[in-house]
Coordinates of C-alpha atoms in Angstrom, one line a residue:
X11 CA 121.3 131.7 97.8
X12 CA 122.7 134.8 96.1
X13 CA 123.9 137.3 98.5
X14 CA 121.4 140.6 98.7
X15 CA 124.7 143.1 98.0
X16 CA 125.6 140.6 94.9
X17 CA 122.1 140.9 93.7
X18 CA 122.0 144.5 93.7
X19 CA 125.6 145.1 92.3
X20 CA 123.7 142.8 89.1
X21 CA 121.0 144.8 88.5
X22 CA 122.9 148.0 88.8
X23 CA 125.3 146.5 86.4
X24 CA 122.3 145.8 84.1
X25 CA 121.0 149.2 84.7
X26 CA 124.3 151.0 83.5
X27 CA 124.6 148.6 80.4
X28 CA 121.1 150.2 79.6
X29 CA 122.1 153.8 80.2
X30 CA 124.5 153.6 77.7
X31 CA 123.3 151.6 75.1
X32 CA 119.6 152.6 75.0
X33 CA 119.4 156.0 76.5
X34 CA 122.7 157.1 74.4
X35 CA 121.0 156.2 71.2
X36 CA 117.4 157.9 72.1
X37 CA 119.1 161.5 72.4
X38 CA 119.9 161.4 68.9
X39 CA 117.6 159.9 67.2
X40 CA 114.7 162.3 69.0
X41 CA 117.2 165.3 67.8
X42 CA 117.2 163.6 64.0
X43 CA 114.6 160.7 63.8
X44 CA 115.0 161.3 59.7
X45 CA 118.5 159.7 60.2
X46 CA 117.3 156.4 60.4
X47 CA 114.5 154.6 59.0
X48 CA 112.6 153.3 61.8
X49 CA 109.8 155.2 63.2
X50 CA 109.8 156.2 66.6
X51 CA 107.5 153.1 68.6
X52 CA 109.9 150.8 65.5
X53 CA 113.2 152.1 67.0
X54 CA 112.7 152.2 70.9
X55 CA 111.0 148.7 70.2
X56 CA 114.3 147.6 68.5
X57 CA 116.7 149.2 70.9
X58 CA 115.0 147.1 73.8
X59 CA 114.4 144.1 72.0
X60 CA 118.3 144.0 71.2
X61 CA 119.4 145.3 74.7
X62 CA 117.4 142.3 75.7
X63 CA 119.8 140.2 73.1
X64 CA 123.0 141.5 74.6
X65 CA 122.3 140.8 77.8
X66 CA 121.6 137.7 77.2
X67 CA 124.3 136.7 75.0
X68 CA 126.6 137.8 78.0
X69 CA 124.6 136.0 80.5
X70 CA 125.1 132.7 79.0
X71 CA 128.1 132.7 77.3
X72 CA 129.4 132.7 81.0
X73 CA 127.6 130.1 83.1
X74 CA 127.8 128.0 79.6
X75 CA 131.3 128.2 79.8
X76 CA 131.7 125.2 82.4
X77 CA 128.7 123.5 81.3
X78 CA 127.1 123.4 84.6
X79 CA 124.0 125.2 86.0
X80 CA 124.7 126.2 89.6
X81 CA 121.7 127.1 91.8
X82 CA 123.4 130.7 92.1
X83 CA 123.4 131.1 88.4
X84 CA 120.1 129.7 88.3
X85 CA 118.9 132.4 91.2
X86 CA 120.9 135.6 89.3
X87 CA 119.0 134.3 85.9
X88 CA 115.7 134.6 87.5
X89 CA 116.8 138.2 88.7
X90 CA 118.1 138.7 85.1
X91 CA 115.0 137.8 83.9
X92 CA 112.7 139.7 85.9
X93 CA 114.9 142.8 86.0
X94 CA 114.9 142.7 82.0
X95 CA 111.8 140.9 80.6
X96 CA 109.3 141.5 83.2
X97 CA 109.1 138.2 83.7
X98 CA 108.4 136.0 86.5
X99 CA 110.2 132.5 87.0
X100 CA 109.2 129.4 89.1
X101 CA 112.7 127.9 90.4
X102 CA 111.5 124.4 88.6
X103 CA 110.9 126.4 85.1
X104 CA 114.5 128.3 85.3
X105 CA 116.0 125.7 83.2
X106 CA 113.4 125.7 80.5
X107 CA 113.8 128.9 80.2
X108 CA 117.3 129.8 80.2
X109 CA 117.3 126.9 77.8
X110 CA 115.1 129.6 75.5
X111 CA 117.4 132.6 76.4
X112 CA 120.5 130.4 75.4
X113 CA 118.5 129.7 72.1
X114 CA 117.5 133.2 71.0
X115 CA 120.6 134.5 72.0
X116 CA 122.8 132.4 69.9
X117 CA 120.8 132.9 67.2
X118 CA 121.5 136.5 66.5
X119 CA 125.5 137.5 66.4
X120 CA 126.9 140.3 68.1
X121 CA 127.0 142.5 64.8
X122 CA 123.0 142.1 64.9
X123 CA 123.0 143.3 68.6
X124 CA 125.3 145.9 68.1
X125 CA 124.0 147.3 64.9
X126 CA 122.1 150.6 66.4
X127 CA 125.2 152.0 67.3
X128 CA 125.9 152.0 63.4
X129 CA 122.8 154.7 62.9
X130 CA 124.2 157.2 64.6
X131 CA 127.7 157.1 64.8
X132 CA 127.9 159.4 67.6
X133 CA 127.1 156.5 70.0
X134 CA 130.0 155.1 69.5
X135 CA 131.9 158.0 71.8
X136 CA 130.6 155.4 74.5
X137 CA 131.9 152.1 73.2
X138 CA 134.5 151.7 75.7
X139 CA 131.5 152.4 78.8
X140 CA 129.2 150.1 77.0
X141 CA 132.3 147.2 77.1
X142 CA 133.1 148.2 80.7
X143 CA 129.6 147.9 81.9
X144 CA 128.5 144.6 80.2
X145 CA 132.0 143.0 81.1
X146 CA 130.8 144.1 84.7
X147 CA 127.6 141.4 84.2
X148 CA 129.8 139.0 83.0
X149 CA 132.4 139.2 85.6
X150 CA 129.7 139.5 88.8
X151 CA 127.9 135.8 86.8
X152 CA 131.3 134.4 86.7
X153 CA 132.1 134.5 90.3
X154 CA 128.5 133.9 91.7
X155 CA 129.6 130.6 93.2
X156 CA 132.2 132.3 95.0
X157 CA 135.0 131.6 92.8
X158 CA 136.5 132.6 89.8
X159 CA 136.9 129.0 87.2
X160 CA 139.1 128.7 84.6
X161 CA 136.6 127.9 82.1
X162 CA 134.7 131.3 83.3
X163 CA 138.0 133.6 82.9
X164 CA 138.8 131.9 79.2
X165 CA 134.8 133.3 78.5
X166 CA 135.6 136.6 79.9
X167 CA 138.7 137.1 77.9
X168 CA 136.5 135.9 75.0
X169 CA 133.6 138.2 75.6
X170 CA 136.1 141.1 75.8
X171 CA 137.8 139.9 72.6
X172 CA 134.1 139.6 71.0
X173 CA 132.8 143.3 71.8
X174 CA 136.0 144.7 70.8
X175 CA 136.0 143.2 67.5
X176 CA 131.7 144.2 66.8
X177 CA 131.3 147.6 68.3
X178 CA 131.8 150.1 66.4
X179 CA 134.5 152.1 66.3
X180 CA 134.9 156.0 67.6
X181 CA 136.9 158.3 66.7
X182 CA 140.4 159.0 68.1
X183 CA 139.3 160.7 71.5
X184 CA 140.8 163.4 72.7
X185 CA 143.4 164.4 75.7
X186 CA 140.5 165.3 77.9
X187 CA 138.4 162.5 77.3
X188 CA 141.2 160.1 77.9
X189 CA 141.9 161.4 81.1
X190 CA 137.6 161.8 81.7
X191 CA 137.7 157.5 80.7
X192 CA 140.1 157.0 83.1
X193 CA 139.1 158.9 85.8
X194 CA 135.8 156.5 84.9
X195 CA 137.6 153.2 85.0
X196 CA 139.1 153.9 88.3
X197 CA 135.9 154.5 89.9
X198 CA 135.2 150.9 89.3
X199 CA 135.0 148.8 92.3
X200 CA 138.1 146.6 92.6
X201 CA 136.4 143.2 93.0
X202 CA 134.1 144.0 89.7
X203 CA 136.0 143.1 87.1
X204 CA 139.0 140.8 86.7
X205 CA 142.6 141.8 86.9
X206 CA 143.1 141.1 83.4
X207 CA 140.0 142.7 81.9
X208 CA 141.0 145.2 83.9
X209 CA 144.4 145.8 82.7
X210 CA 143.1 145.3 79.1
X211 CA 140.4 148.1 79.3
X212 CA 143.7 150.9 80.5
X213 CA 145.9 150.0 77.8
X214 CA 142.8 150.8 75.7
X215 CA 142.2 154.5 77.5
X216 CA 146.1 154.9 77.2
X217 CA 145.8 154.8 73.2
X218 CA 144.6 157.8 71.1
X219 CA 144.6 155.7 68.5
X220 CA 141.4 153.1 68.0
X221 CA 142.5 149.7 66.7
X222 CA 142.5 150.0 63.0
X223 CA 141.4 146.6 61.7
X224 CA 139.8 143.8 64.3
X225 CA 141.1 141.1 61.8
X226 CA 144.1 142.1 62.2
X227 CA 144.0 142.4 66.2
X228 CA 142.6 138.9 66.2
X229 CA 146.1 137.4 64.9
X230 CA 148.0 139.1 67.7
X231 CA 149.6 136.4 69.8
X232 CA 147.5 136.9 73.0
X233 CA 149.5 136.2 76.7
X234 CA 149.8 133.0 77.7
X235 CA 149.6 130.7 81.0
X236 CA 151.7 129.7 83.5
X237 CA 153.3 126.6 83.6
X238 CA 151.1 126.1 86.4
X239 CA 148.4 126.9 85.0
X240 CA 148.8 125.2 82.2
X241 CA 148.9 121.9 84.5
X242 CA 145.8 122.5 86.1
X243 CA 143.3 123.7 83.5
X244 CA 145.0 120.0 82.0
X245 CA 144.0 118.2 84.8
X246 CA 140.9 119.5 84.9
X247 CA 139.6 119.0 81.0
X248 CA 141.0 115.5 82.0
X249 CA 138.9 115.5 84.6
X250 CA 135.6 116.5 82.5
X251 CA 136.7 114.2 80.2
X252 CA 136.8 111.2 82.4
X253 CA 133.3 112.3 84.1
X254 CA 131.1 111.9 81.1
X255 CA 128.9 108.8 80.3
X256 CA 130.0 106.2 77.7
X257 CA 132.3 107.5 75.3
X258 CA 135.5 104.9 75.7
X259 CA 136.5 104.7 72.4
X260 CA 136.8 108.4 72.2
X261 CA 138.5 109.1 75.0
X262 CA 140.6 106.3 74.8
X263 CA 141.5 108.4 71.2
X264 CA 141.9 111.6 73.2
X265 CA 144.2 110.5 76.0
X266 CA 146.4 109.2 73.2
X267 CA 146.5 111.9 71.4
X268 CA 147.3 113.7 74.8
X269 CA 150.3 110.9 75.1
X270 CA 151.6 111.8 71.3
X271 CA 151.3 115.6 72.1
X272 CA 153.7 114.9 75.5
X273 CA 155.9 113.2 73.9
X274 CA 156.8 115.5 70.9
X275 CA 157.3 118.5 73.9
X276 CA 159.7 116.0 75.5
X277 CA 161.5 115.5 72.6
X278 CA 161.4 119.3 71.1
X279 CA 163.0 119.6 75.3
X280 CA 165.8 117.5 74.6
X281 CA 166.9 118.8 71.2
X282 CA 165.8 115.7 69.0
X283 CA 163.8 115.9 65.7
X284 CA 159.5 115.6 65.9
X285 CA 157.3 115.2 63.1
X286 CA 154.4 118.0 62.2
X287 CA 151.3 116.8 63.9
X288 CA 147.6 117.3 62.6
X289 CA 145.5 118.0 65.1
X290 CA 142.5 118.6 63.0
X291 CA 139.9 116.1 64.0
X292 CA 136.6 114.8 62.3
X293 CA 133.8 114.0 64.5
X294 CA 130.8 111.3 63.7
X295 CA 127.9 110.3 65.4
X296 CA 123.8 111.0 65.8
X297 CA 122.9 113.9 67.4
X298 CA 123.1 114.4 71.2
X299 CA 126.4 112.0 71.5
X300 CA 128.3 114.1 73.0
X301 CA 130.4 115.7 69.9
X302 CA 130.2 119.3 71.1
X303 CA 131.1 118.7 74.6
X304 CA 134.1 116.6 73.7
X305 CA 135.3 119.3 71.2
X306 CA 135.2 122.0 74.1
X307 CA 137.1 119.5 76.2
X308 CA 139.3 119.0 73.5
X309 CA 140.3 122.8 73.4
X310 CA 141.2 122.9 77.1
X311 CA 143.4 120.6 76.6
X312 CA 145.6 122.1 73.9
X313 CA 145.0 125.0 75.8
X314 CA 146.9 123.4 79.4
X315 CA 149.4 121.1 77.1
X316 CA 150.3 124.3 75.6
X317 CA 149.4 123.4 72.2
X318 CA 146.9 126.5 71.5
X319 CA 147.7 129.5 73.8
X320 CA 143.7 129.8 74.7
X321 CA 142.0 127.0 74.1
X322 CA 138.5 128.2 73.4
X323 CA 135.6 126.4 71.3
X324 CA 134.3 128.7 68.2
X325 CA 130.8 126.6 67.4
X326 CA 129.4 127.3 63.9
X327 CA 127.5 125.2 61.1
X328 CA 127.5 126.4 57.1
X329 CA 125.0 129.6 58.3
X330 CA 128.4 131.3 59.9
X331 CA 130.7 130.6 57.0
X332 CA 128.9 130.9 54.0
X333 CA 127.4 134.6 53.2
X334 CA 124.1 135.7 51.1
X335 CA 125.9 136.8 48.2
X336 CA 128.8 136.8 45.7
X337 CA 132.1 137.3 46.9
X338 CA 131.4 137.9 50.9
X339 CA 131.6 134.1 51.8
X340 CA 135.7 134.4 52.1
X341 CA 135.2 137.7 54.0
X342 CA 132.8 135.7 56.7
X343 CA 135.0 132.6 56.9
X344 CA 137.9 134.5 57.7
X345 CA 136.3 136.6 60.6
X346 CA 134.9 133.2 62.0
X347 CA 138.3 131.6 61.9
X348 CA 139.5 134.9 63.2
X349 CA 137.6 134.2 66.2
X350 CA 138.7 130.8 66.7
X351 CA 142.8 131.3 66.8
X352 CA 144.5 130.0 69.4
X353 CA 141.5 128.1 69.9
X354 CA 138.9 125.0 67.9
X355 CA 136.4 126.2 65.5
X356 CA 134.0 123.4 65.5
X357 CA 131.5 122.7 62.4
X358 CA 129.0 121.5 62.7
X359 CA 127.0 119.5 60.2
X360 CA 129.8 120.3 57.9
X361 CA 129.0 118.2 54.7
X362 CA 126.3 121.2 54.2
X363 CA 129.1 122.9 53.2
X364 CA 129.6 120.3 50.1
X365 CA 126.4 118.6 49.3
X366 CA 126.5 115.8 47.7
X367 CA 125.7 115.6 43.3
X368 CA 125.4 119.3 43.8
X369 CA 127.2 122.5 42.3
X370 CA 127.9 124.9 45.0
X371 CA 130.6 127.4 44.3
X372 CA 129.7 129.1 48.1
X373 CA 130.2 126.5 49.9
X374 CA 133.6 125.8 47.6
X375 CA 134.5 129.1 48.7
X376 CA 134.2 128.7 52.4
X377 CA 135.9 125.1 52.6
X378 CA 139.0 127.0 50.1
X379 CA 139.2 129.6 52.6
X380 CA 139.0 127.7 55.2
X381 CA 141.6 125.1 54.1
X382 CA 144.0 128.0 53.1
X383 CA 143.8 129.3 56.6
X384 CA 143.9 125.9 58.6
X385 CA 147.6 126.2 56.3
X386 CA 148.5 129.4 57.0
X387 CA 147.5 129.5 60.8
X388 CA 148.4 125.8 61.2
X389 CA 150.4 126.3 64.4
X390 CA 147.0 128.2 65.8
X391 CA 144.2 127.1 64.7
X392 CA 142.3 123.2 65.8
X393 CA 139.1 122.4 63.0
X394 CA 136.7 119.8 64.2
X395 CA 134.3 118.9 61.6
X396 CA 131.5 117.0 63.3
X397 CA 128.3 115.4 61.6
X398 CA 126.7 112.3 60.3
X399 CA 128.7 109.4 59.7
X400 CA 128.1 108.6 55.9
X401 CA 127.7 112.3 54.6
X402 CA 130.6 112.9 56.8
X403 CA 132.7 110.2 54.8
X404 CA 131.5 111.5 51.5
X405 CA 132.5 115.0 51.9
X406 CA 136.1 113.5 52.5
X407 CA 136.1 111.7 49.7
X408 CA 135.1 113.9 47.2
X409 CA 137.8 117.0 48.5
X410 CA 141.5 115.3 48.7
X411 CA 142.1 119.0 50.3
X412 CA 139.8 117.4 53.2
X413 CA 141.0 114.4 53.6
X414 CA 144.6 114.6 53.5
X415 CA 144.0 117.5 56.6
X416 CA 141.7 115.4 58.4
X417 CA 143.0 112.0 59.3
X418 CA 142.3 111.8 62.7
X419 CA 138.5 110.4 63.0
X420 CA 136.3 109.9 66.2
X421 CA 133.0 108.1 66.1
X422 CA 130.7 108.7 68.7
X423 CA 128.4 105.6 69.5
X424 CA 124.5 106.1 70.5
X425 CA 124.0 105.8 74.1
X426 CA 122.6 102.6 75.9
X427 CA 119.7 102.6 77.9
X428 CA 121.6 102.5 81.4
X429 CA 123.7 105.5 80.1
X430 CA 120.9 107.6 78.8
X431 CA 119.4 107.6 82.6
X432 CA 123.1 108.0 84.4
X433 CA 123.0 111.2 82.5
X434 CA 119.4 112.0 83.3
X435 CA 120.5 111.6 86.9
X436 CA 122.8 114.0 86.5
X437 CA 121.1 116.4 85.1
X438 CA 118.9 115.9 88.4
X439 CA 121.4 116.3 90.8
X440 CA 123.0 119.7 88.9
X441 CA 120.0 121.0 89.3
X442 CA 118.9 120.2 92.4
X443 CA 116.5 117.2 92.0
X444 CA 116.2 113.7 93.5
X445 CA 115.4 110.6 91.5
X446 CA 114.1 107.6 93.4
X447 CA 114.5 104.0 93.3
X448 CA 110.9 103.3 91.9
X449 CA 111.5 106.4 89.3
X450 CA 114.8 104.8 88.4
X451 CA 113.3 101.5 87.4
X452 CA 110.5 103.2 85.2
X453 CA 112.8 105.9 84.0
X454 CA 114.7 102.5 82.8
X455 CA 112.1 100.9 81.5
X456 CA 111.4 103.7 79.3
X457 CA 114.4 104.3 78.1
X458 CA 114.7 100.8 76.8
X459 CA 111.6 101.3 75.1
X460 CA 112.9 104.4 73.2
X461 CA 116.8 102.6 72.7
X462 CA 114.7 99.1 71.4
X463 CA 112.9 101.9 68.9
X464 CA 115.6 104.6 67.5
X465 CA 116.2 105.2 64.2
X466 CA 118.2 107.9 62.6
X467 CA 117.0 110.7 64.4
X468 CA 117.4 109.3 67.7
X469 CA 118.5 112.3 69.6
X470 CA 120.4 110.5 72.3
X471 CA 121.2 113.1 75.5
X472 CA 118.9 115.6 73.7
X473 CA 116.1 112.9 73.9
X474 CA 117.2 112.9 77.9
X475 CA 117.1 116.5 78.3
X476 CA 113.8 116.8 77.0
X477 CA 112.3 114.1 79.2
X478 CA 113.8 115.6 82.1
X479 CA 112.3 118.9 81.1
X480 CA 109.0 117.4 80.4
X481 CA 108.9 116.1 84.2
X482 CA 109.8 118.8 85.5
X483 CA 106.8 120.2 83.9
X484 CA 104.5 117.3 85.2
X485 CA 106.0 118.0 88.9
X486 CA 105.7 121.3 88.7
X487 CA 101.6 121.1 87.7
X488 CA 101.2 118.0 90.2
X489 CA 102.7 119.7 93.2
X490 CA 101.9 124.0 93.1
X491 CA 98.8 123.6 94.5
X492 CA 99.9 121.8 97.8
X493 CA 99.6 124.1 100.7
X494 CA 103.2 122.0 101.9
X495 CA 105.5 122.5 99.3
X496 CA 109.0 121.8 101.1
X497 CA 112.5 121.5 99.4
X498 CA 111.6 117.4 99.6
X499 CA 108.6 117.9 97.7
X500 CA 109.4 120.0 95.3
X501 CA 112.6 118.4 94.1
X502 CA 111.6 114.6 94.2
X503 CA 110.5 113.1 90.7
X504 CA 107.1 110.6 91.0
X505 CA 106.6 108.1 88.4
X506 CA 104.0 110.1 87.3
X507 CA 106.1 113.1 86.4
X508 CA 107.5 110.7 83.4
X509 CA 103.6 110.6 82.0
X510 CA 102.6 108.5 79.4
X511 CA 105.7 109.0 76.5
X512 CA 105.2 107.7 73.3
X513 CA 108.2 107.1 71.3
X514 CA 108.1 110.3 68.2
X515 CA 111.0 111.8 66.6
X516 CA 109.8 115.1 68.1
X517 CA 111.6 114.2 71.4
X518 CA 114.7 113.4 69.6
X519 CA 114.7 116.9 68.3
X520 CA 113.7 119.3 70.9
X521 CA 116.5 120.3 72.7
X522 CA 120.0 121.0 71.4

């Protein structure tokens, strides 16, 4: 359960993010509406619909961060949701639905969210509040569970890195509203925000001068952990690694590549010569193999072996890289692999980028500038192209500029039928369900049916995910009427919550 005081502090969060994002932005568009082109029901429709946005981006870009769904997280996203869409949430529905937050949210980027501030440029007097407040969310969803994770803190520094870069800049402020900013900051509650957001956000209200050139800032080399530290966010990727279903061959791959990366510290330690390494990776498998989790993994690792200084996953597919028109591609590659430094930008689906017996001179332009930087920011930047396996080998082939960077290759085998349900039970258990012996068996039996059946768009985990969605659905409608509905009954899958599935393609597809 979340804690009544914790609960409050959210919404009030939530309710200060609002203040000064929508209110600040009504004043001046009532004292000029000709200054932008919306009309009035147009404008305070988009300002809430992209309030809406923000919020959710923050909410889960943070419990995403360790891939797990607490029941707090679960509890502060029902608040979340009925606090800022009106909406009412059964506890068995919460994933479903955060499922659709995560979805809309990552389809929009923070430039999209951010963009009212651009109408009236006298908003952006309140960028630094705006960052303050919505790092405030973040910070109170991070430590829900009562602890602050590693995985959580990398998000936060991320997040902070993220708004800095999108909103809009003010101008220089003045003496008095220096002082008035800081005088702001230290109202804050001490336990709100991290340390290091914290101390981030002062050295910002101690310049006059606003950061000329986000790019730029980007490339600065940002701190870096402790030794200890290091060790333990190690041991803990390790950890995740060693925890997921199937996967041998890759993480047989990984630990070695762990070993090599060891070894050439020991010998840079002791003065003797080591050879360049390529860390850049190429990923192949169907859909739902686990690809994206492992890169994420992947990153951590660097990040505790001290390889990249942060060790965060940048996810984006040919949509992120290549722009609309002439001559902007190069401009939106670089800001992506801007993001990524010190961290992995992962691809996905990258042979859209070069299709195959076609002439495409943007995607051309995004894989040059993207080969160019993976040169000139080799010692901080890890690309992991991910994909099909034979478009995947194709690409390689037809761009020796490829190739020659990517010579490390992981292929990620289709899951059995005995894996595909240890990972449905534990999507049970991280949420708070229980599987029985007689749902076990059936559970099985179907998924031998759909393993005995696959063809290319077998979808793998995401085939999972959706079945365990789709009986949470069936419980949900078998068991709201009861006039009993304890925590045993309302946790506890039937064989008839599994219905009668037919194999389709459509469940292969569903989730992602």
């Amino acid at each position: 359960m979340v804690d009544s005081l914790v609960e409050s502090q959210f919404i009030d969060a939530i309710d200060a993010s609002r203040r000064v994002y929508v209110d600040v932005l009504i004043d001046p568009f009532l004292a000029d509406p000709q200054r932008c082109p919306l009309s009035q029901d147009e404008f305070l429709e988009q300002l809430e619909s992209r309030f809406e946005l923000i919020l959710g981006k923050v909410f889960v870009e943070v419990v995403e961060s360790d891939l797990y769904l607490s029941p707090a997280e679960a509890e502060l996203a029902r608040t979340l949701l009925r606090h800022t869409l009106k909406k009412s949430v059964w506890p068995s529905k919460i994933v479903s639905e955060l499922s659709e937050l995560s979805e809309k949210a990552k389809a929009h980027s923070w430039s999209h969210v951010l963009e009212p501030l651009n109408w009236y440029p006298e908003a952006c007097e309140h960028r630094l509040e705006l960052k303050t407040c919505l790092l405030r969310v973040a910070n109170i969803v991070a430590k829900v569970d009562g602890r602050m994770a590693a995985e959580a803190i990398s998000q936060l520094r991320m997040l902070d890195m993220q708004l800095e870069q999108h909103l809009p800049e003010a101008s220089p402020p003045c003496p008095d509203e220096t002082a008035e900013n800081q005088d702001s900051l230290n109202e804050l509650e001490s336990g709100q925000l991290s340390k290091d957001l914290i101390e981030m956000i002062e050295q910002e209200t101690k310049t006059s001068k606003p950061k000329a050139n986000a790019s730029k800032d980007a490339k600065e080399e940002p701190a870096t952990l402790s030794d200890e530290e290091c060790e333990q966010q190690l041991q803990q990727a390790l950890a995740e690694l060693d925890d997921l279903v199937g996967i041998e061959r890759v993480r047989e791959e990984v630990k070695t590549l762990v070993n090599v990366c060891k070894l050439q510290r020991a010998r840079e330690a002791h003065g003797m010569p080591v050879k360049p390494l390529s860390l850049h990776m190429v990923f192949t498998g169907n859909p739902g193999t686990g690809k994206t989790t492992v890169a994420r993994i992947i990153g951590k690792i660097f990040g505790g072996l001290g390889v990249l200084t942060r060790g965060h996953l940048v996810e984006t597919d040919r949509s992120g890289l290549v722009a609309d028109y002439q001559g902007q591609t190069a401009t939106k590659t670089n800001e992506l692999v801007d993001q990524a430094l010190d961290g992995v930008l992962f691809i996905d689906e990258a042979y859209a980028l070069a299709p195959e017996g076609q002439a495409d001179s943007y995607g051309q332009e995004a894989v040059g500038t993207l080969l160019k930087r993976m040169e000139d920011d080799r010692h901080r930047l890890v690309v992991i192209l991910a994909g099909y396996d034979q478009p995947m080998e194709l690409m390689l082939k037809s761009n020796p500029g490829l190739s020659s960077r990517f010579s490390r290759q992981c292929h990620f085998e289709d899951y059995n039928s005995e894996e595909l349900c240890q990972i449905y039970e534990r999507l049970a258990i991280a949420n708070c369900y229980t599987v029985s012996q007689p749902f076990r068996e059936a559970l099985l039996h179907l998924l031998g049916e759909r393993v005995a059946g696959k063809d290319e768009h077998f979808g793998n985990g995401r085939m999972v995910r959706n079945i365990f969605e789709n009986a949470i659905r069936r419980l949900a409608n078998r068991v709201v009427e009861s006039n009993d509905l304890t925590p045993d009954v309302i946790s506890t899958f039937q064989v008839s919550d599994l219905g009668q599935q037919l194999v389709t393609s459509n469940d292969s597809q569903c989730i992602s």
